[in-house]
PDB file of C-alpha atoms in Angstrom:
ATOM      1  CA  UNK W   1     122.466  81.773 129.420  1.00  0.00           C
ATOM      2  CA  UNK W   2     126.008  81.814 128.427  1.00  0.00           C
ATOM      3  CA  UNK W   3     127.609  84.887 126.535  1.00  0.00           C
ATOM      4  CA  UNK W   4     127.602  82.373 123.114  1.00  0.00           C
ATOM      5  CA  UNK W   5     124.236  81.768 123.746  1.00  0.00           C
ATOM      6  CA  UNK W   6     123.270  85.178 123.910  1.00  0.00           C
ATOM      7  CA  UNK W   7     125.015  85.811 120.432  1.00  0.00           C
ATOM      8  CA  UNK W   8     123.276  83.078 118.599  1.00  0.00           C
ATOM      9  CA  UNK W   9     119.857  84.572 119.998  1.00  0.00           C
ATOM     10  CA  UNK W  10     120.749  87.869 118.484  1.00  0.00           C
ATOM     11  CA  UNK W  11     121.912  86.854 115.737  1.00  0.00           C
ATOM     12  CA  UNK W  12     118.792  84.351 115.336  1.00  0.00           C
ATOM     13  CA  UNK W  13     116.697  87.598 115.955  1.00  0.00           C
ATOM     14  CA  UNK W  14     118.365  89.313 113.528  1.00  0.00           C
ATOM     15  CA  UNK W  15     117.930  87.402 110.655  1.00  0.00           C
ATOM     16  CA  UNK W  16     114.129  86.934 111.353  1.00  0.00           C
ATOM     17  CA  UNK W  17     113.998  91.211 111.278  1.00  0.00           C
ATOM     18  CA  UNK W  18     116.153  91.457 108.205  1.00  0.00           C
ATOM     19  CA  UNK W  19     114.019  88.660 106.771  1.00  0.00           C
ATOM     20  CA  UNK W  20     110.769  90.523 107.754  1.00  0.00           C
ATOM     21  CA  UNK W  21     112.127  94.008 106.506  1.00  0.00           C
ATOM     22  CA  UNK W  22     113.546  92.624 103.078  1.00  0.00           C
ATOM     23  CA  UNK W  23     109.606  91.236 102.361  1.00  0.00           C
ATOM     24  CA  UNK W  24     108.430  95.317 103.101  1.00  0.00           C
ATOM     25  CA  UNK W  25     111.021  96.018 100.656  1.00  0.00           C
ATOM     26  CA  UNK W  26     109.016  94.351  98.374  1.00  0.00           C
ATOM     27  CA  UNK W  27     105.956  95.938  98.958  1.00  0.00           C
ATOM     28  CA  UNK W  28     107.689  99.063  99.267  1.00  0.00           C
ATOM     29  CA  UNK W  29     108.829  98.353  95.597  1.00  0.00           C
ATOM     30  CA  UNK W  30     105.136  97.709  94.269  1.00  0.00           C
ATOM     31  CA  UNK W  31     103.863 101.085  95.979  1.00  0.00           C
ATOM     32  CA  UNK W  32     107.521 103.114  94.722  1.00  0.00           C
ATOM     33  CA  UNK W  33     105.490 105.529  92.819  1.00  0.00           C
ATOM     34  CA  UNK W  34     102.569 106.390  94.796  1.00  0.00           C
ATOM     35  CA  UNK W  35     104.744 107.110  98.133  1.00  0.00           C
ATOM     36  CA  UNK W  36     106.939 108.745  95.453  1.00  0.00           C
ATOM     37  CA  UNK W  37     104.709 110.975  94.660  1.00  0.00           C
ATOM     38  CA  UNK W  38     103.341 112.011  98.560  1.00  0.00           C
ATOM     39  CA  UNK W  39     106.821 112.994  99.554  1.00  0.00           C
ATOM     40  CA  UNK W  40     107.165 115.037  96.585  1.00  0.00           C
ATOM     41  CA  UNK W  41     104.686 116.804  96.845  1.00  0.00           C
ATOM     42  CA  UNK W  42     105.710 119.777  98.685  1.00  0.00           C
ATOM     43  CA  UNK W  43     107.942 120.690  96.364  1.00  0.00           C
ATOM     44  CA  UNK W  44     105.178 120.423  93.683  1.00  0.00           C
ATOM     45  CA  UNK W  45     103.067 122.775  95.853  1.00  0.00           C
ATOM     46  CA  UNK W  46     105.806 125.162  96.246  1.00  0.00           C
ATOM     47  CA  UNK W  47     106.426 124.875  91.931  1.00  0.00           C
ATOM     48  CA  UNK W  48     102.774 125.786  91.714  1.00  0.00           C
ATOM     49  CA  UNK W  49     103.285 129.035  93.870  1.00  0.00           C
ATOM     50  CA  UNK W  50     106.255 130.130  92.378  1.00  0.00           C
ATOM     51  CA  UNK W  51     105.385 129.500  88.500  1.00  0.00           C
ATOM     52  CA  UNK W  52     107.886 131.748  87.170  1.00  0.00           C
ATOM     53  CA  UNK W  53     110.927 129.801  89.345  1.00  0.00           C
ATOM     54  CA  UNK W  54     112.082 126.122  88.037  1.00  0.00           C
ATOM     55  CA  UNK W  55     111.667 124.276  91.450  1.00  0.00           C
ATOM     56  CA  UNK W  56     111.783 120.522  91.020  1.00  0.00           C
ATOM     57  CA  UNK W  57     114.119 117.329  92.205  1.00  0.00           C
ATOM     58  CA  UNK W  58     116.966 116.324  89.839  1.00  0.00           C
ATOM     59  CA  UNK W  59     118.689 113.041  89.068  1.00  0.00           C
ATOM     60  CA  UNK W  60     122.705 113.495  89.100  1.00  0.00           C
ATOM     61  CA  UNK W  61     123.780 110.177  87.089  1.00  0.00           C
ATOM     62  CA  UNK W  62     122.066 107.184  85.736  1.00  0.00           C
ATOM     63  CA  UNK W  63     122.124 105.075  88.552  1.00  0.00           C
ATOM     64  CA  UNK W  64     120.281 107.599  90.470  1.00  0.00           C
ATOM     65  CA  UNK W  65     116.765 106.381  90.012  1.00  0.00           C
ATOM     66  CA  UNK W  66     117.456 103.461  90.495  1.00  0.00           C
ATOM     67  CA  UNK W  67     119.342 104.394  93.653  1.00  0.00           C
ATOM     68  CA  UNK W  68     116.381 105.972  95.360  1.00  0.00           C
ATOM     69  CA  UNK W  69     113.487 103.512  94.790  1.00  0.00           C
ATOM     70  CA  UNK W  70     116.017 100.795  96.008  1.00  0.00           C
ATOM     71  CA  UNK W  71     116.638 103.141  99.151  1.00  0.00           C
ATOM     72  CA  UNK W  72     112.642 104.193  99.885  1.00  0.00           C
ATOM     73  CA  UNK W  73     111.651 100.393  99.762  1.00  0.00           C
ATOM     74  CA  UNK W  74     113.962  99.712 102.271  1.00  0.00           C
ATOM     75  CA  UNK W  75     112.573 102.928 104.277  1.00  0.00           C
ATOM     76  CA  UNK W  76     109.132 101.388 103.550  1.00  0.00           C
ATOM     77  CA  UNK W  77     110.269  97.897 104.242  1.00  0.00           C
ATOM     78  CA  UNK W  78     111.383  98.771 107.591  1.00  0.00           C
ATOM     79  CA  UNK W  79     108.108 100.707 108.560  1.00  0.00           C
ATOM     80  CA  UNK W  80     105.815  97.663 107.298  1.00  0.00           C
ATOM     81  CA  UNK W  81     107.853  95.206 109.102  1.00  0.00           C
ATOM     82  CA  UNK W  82     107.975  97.251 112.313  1.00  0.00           C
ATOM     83  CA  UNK W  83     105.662  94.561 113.998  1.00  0.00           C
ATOM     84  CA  UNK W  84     108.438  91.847 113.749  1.00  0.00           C
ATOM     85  CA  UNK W  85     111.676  93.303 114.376  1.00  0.00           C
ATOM     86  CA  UNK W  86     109.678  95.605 117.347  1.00  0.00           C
ATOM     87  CA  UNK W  87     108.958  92.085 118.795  1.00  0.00           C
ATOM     88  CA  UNK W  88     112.287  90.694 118.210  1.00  0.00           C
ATOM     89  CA  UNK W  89     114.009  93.773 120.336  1.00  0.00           C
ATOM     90  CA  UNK W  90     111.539  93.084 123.097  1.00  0.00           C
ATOM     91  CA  UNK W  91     112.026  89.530 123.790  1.00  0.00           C
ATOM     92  CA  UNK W  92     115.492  89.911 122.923  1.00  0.00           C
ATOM     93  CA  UNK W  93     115.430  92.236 125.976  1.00  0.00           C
ATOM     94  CA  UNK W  94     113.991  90.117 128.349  1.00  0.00           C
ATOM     95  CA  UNK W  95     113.815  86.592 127.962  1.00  0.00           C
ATOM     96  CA  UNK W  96     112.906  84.124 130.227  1.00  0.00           C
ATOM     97  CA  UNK W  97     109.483  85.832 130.731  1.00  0.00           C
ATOM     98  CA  UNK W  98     106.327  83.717 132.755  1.00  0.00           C
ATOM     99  CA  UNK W  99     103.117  83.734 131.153  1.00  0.00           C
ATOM    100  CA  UNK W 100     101.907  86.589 132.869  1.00  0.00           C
ATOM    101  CA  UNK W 101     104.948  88.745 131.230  1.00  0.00           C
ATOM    102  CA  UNK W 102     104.887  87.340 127.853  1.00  0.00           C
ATOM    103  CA  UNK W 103     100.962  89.020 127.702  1.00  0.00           C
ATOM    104  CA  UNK W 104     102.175  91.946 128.942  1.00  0.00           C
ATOM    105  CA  UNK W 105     104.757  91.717 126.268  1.00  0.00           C
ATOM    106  CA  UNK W 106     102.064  91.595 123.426  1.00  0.00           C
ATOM    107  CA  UNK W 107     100.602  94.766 124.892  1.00  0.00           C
ATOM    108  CA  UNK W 108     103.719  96.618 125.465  1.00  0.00           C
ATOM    109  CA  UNK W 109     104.191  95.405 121.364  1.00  0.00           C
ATOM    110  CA  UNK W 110     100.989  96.534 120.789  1.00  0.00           C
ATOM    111  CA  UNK W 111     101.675  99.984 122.516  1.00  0.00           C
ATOM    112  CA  UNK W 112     104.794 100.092 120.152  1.00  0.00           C
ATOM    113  CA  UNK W 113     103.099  99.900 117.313  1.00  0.00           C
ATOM    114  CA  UNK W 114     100.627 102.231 117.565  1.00  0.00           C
ATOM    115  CA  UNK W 115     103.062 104.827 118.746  1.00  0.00           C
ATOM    116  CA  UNK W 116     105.530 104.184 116.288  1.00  0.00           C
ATOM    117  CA  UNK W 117     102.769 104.409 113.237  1.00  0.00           C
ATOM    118  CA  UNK W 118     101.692 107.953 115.328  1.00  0.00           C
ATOM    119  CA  UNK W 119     104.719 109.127 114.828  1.00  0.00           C
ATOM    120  CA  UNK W 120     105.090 108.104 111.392  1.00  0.00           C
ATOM    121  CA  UNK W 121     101.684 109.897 111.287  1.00  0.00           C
ATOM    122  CA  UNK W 122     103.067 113.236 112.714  1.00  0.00           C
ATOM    123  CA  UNK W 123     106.194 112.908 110.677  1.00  0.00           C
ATOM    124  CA  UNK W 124     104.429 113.033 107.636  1.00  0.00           C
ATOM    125  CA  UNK W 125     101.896 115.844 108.927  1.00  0.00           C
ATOM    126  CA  UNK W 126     105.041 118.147 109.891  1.00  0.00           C
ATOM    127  CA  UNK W 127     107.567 117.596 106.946  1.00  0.00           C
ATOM    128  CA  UNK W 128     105.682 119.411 104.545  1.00  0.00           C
ATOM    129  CA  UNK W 129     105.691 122.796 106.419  1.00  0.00           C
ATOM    130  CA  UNK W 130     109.456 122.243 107.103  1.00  0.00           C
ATOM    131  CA  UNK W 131     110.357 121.338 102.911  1.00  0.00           C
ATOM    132  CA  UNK W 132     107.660 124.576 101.986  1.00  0.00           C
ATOM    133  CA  UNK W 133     109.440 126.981 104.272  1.00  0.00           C
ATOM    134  CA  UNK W 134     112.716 125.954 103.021  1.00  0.00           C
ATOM    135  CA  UNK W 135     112.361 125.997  99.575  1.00  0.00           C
ATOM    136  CA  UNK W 136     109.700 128.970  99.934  1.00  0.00           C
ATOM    137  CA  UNK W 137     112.885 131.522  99.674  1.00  0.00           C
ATOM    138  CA  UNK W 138     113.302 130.916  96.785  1.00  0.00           C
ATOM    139  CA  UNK W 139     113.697 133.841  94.666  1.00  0.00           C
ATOM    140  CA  UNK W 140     111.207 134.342  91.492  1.00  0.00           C
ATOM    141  CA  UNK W 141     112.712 133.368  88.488  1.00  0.00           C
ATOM    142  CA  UNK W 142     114.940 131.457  89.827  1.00  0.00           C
ATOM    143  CA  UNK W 143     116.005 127.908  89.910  1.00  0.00           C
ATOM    144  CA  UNK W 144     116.305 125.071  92.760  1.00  0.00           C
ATOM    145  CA  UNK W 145     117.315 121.814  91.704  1.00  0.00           C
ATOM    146  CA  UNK W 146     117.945 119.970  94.997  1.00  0.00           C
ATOM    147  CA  UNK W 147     119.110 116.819  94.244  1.00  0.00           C
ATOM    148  CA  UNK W 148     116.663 113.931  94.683  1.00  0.00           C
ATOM    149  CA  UNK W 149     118.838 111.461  96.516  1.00  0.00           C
ATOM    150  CA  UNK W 150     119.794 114.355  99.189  1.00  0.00           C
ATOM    151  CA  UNK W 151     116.074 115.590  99.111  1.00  0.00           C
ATOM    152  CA  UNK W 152     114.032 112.306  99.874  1.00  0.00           C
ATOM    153  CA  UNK W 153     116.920 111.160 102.587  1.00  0.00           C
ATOM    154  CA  UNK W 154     115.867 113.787 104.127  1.00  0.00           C
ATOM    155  CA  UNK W 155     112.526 113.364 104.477  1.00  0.00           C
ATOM    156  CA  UNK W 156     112.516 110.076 104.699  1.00  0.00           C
ATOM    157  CA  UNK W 157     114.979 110.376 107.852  1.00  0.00           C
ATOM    158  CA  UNK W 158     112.735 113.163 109.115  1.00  0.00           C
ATOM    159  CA  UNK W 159     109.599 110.966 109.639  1.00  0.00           C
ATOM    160  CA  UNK W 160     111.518 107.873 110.723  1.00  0.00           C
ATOM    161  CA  UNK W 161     112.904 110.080 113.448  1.00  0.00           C
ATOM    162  CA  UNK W 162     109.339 111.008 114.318  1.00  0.00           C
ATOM    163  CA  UNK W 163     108.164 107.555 114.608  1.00  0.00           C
ATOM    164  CA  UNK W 164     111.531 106.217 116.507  1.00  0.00           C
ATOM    165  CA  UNK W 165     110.692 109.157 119.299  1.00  0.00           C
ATOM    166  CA  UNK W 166     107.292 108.460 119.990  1.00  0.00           C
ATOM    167  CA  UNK W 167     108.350 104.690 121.476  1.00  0.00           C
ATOM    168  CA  UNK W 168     110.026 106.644 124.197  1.00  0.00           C
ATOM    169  CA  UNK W 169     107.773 105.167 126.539  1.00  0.00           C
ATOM    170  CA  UNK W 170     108.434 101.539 125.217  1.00  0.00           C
ATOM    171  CA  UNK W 171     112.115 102.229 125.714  1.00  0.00           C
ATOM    172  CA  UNK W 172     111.248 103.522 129.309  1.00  0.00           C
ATOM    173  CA  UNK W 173     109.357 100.346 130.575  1.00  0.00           C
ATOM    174  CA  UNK W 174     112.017  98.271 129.127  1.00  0.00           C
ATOM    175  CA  UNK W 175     114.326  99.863 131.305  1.00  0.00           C
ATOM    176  CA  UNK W 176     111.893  99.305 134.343  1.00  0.00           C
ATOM    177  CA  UNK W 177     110.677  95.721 134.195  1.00  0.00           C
ATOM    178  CA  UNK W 178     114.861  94.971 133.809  1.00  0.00           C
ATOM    179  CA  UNK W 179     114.686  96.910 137.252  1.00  0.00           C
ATOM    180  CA  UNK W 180     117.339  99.912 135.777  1.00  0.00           C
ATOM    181  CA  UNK W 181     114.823 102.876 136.073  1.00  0.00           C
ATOM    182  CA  UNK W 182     112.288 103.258 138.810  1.00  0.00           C
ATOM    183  CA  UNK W 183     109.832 105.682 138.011  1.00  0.00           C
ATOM    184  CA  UNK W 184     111.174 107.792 141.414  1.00  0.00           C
ATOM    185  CA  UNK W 185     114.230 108.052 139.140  1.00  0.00           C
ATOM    186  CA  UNK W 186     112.650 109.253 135.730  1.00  0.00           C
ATOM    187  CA  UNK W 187     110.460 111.986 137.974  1.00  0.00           C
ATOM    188  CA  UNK W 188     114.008 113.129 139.883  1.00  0.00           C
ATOM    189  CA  UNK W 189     115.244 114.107 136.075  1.00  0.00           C
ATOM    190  CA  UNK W 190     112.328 115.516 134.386  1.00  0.00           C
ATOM    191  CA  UNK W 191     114.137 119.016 134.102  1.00  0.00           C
ATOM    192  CA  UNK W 192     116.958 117.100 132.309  1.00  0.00           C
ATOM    193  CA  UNK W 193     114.139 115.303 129.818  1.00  0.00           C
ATOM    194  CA  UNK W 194     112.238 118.388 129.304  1.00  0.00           C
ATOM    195  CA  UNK W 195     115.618 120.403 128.504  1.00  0.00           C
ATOM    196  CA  UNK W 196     116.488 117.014 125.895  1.00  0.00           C
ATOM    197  CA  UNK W 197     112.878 116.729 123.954  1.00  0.00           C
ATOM    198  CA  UNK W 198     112.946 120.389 123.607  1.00  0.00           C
ATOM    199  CA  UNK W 199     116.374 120.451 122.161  1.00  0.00           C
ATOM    200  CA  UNK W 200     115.646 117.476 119.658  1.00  0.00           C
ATOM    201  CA  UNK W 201     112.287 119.117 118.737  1.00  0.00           C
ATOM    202  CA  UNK W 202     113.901 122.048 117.609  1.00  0.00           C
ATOM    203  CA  UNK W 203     116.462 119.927 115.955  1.00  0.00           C
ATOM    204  CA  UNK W 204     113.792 118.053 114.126  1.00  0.00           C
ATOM    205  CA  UNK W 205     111.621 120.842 113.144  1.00  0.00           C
ATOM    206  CA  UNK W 206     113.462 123.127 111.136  1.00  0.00           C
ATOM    207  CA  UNK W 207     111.154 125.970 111.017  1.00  0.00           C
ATOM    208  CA  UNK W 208     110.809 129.100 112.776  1.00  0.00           C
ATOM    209  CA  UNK W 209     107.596 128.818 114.255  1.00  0.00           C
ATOM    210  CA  UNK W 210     106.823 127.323 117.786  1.00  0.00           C
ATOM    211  CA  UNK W 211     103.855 125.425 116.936  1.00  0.00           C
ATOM    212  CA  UNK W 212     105.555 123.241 114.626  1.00  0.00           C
ATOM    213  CA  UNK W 213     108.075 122.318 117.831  1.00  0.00           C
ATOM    214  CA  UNK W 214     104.612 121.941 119.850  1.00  0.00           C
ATOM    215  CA  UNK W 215     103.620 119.255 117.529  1.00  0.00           C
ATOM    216  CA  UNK W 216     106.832 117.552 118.528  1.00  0.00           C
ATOM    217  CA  UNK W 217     107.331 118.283 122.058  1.00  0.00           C
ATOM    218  CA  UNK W 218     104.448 118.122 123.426  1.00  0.00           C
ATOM    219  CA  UNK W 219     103.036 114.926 122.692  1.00  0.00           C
ATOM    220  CA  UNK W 220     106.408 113.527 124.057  1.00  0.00           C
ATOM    221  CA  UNK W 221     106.122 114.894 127.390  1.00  0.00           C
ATOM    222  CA  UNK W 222     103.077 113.646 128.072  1.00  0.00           C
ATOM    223  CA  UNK W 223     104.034 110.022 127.092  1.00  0.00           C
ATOM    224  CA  UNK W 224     107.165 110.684 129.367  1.00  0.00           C
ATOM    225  CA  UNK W 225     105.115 111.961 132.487  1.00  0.00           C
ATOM    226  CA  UNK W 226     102.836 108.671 131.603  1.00  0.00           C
ATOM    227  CA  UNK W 227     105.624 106.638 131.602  1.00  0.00           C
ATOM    228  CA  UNK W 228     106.891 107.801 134.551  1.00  0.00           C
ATOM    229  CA  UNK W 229     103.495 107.120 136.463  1.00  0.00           C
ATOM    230  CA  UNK W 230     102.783 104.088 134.981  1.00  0.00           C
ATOM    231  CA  UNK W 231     106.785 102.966 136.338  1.00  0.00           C
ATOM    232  CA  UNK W 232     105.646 103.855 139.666  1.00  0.00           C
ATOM    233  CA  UNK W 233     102.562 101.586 139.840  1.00  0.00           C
ATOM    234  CA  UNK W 234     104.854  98.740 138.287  1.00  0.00           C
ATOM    235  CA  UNK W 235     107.501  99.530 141.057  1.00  0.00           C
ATOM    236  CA  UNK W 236     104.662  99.019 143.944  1.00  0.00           C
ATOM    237  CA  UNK W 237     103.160  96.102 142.288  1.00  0.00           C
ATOM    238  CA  UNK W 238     106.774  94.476 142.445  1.00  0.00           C
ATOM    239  CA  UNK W 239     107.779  95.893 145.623  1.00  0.00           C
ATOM    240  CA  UNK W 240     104.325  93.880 147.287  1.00  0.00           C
ATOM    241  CA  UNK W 241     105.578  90.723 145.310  1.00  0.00           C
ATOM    242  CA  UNK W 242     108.895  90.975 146.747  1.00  0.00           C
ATOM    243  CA  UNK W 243     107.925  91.713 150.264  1.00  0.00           C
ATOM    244  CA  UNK W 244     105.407  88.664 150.218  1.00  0.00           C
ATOM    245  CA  UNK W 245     107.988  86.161 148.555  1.00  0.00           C
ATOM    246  CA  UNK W 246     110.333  87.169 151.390  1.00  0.00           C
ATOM    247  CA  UNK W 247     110.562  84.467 154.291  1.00  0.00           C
ATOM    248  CA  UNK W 248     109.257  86.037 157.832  1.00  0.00           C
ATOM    249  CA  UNK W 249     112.438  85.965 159.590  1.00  0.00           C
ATOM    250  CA  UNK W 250     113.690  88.738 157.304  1.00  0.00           C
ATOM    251  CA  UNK W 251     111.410  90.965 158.426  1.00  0.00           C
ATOM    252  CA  UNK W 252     112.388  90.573 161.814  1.00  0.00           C
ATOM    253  CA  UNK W 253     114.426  94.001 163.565  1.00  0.00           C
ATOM    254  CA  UNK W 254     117.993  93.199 164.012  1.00  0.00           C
ATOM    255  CA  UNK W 255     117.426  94.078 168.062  1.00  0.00           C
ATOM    256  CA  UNK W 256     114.569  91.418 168.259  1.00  0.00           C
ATOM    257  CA  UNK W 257     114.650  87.975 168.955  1.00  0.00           C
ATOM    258  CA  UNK W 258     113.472  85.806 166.880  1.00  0.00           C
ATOM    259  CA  UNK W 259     110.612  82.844 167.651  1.00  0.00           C
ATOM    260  CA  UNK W 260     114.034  80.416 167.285  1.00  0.00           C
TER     261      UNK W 260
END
């Protein structure tokens, strides 16, 4: 395919996500309120144990709530329509596939999504013990006003990272079946991946306490170790494909003569 072709593919591919996230928007829109509500409400539980502090989200300007619903749709349009634009990377990625490949494509989808929504998942399990030990300090009889916009992009970034990290694996076998990373390769630099997930665990869990890392961490080095192993079966399974599909003379020593 030609480099024009290529751009009217992704651009085709494109439009179909946007499409697909703009129609979450509008279910994030109907159900504003209620996810309003369940990323608020650490701070609410943090009001309740502080009653003598003013601890609530505040609205700088008019605009403002309008602002933020318009921006959490969108962050709950592109969750909802993570089973479209997930399958628009992927064949993006590798086109041309046979029949065989385009089912293993579905399943690697598949895979996707249920890591991505597990990560959502943790995301939303771990925010609240990050937002409660932040605004925990906060003196008694005393005020925090964080401002709403600031408050819920950071949440809302929070868990999206969570759900974005757990496809590591997805991103791995992409890089395998388009024959860039063996799974030799990703075991050679598993001090390197350890020494990254820990650093963006920490990064991502703002709290003191190691078990709030572990919740991170740890479920990412197991789905790198099983990416790594399941690479290696995919690099024998193709290595016995390739050594079949090759004629016999090839395998032929250079110091032997052949039946010609």
């Amino acid at each position: 395919m030609s480099l024009g072709g290529h751009l009217r593919e992704f651009r085709n591919r494109a439009i179909v996500s946007v499409i697909a996230i703009l129609v979450g928007c509008v279910v994030g829109w109907i159900v504003y309120q209620d996810v309003y509500d369940f990323l608020k409400q650490p701070i609410t539980d943090i009001a309740a144990l502080h009653p003598g502090s003013n601890i609530d989200v505040n609205f700088n300007g008019v605009t403002a709530p309008f602002n933020l619903k318009l921006k959490v749709s969108m962050w709950i349009g592109f969750i909802v329509a993570s089973p479209v634009w997930l399958w628009q990377i992927w064949a993006f990625l590798v086109p041309g596939l046979t029949k065989k490949e385009k089912r293993l494509g579905r399943i690697f989808i598949g895979a996707a999504l249920v890591l991505f929504a597990g990560g959502v998942y943790m995301g939303t399990q771990t925010f609240t013990n990050a937002v409660e030990l932040l605004l925990g300090a906060t003196p008694d009889n005393a005020s925090n006003l964080p401002s709403a916009t600031e408050y819920f992009s950071f949440v809302t970034r929070f868990i999206l990272a969570f759900g974005l990290s757990f496809m590591l694996p997805i991103l791995l076998m992409a890089l395998n079946v388009l024959g860039i990373l063996s799974g030799r390769m990703m075991l050679k630099g598993w001090r390197f991946a350890i020494i990254v997930i820990a650093t963006f665990a920490a990064i991502m869990t703002p709290t003191p306490d190691v078990w709030t890392m572990f919740l991170l961490s740890a479920p990412l080095l197991v789905l790198f170790y099983g990416s790594a192993g399941l690479a290696l079966v995919l690099d024998k399974i193709r290595g016995r494909r390739e050594a079949k599909a090759r004629p016999e003379w090839m395998e032929i020593s250079d110091d032997k003569a052949s039946a010609l």
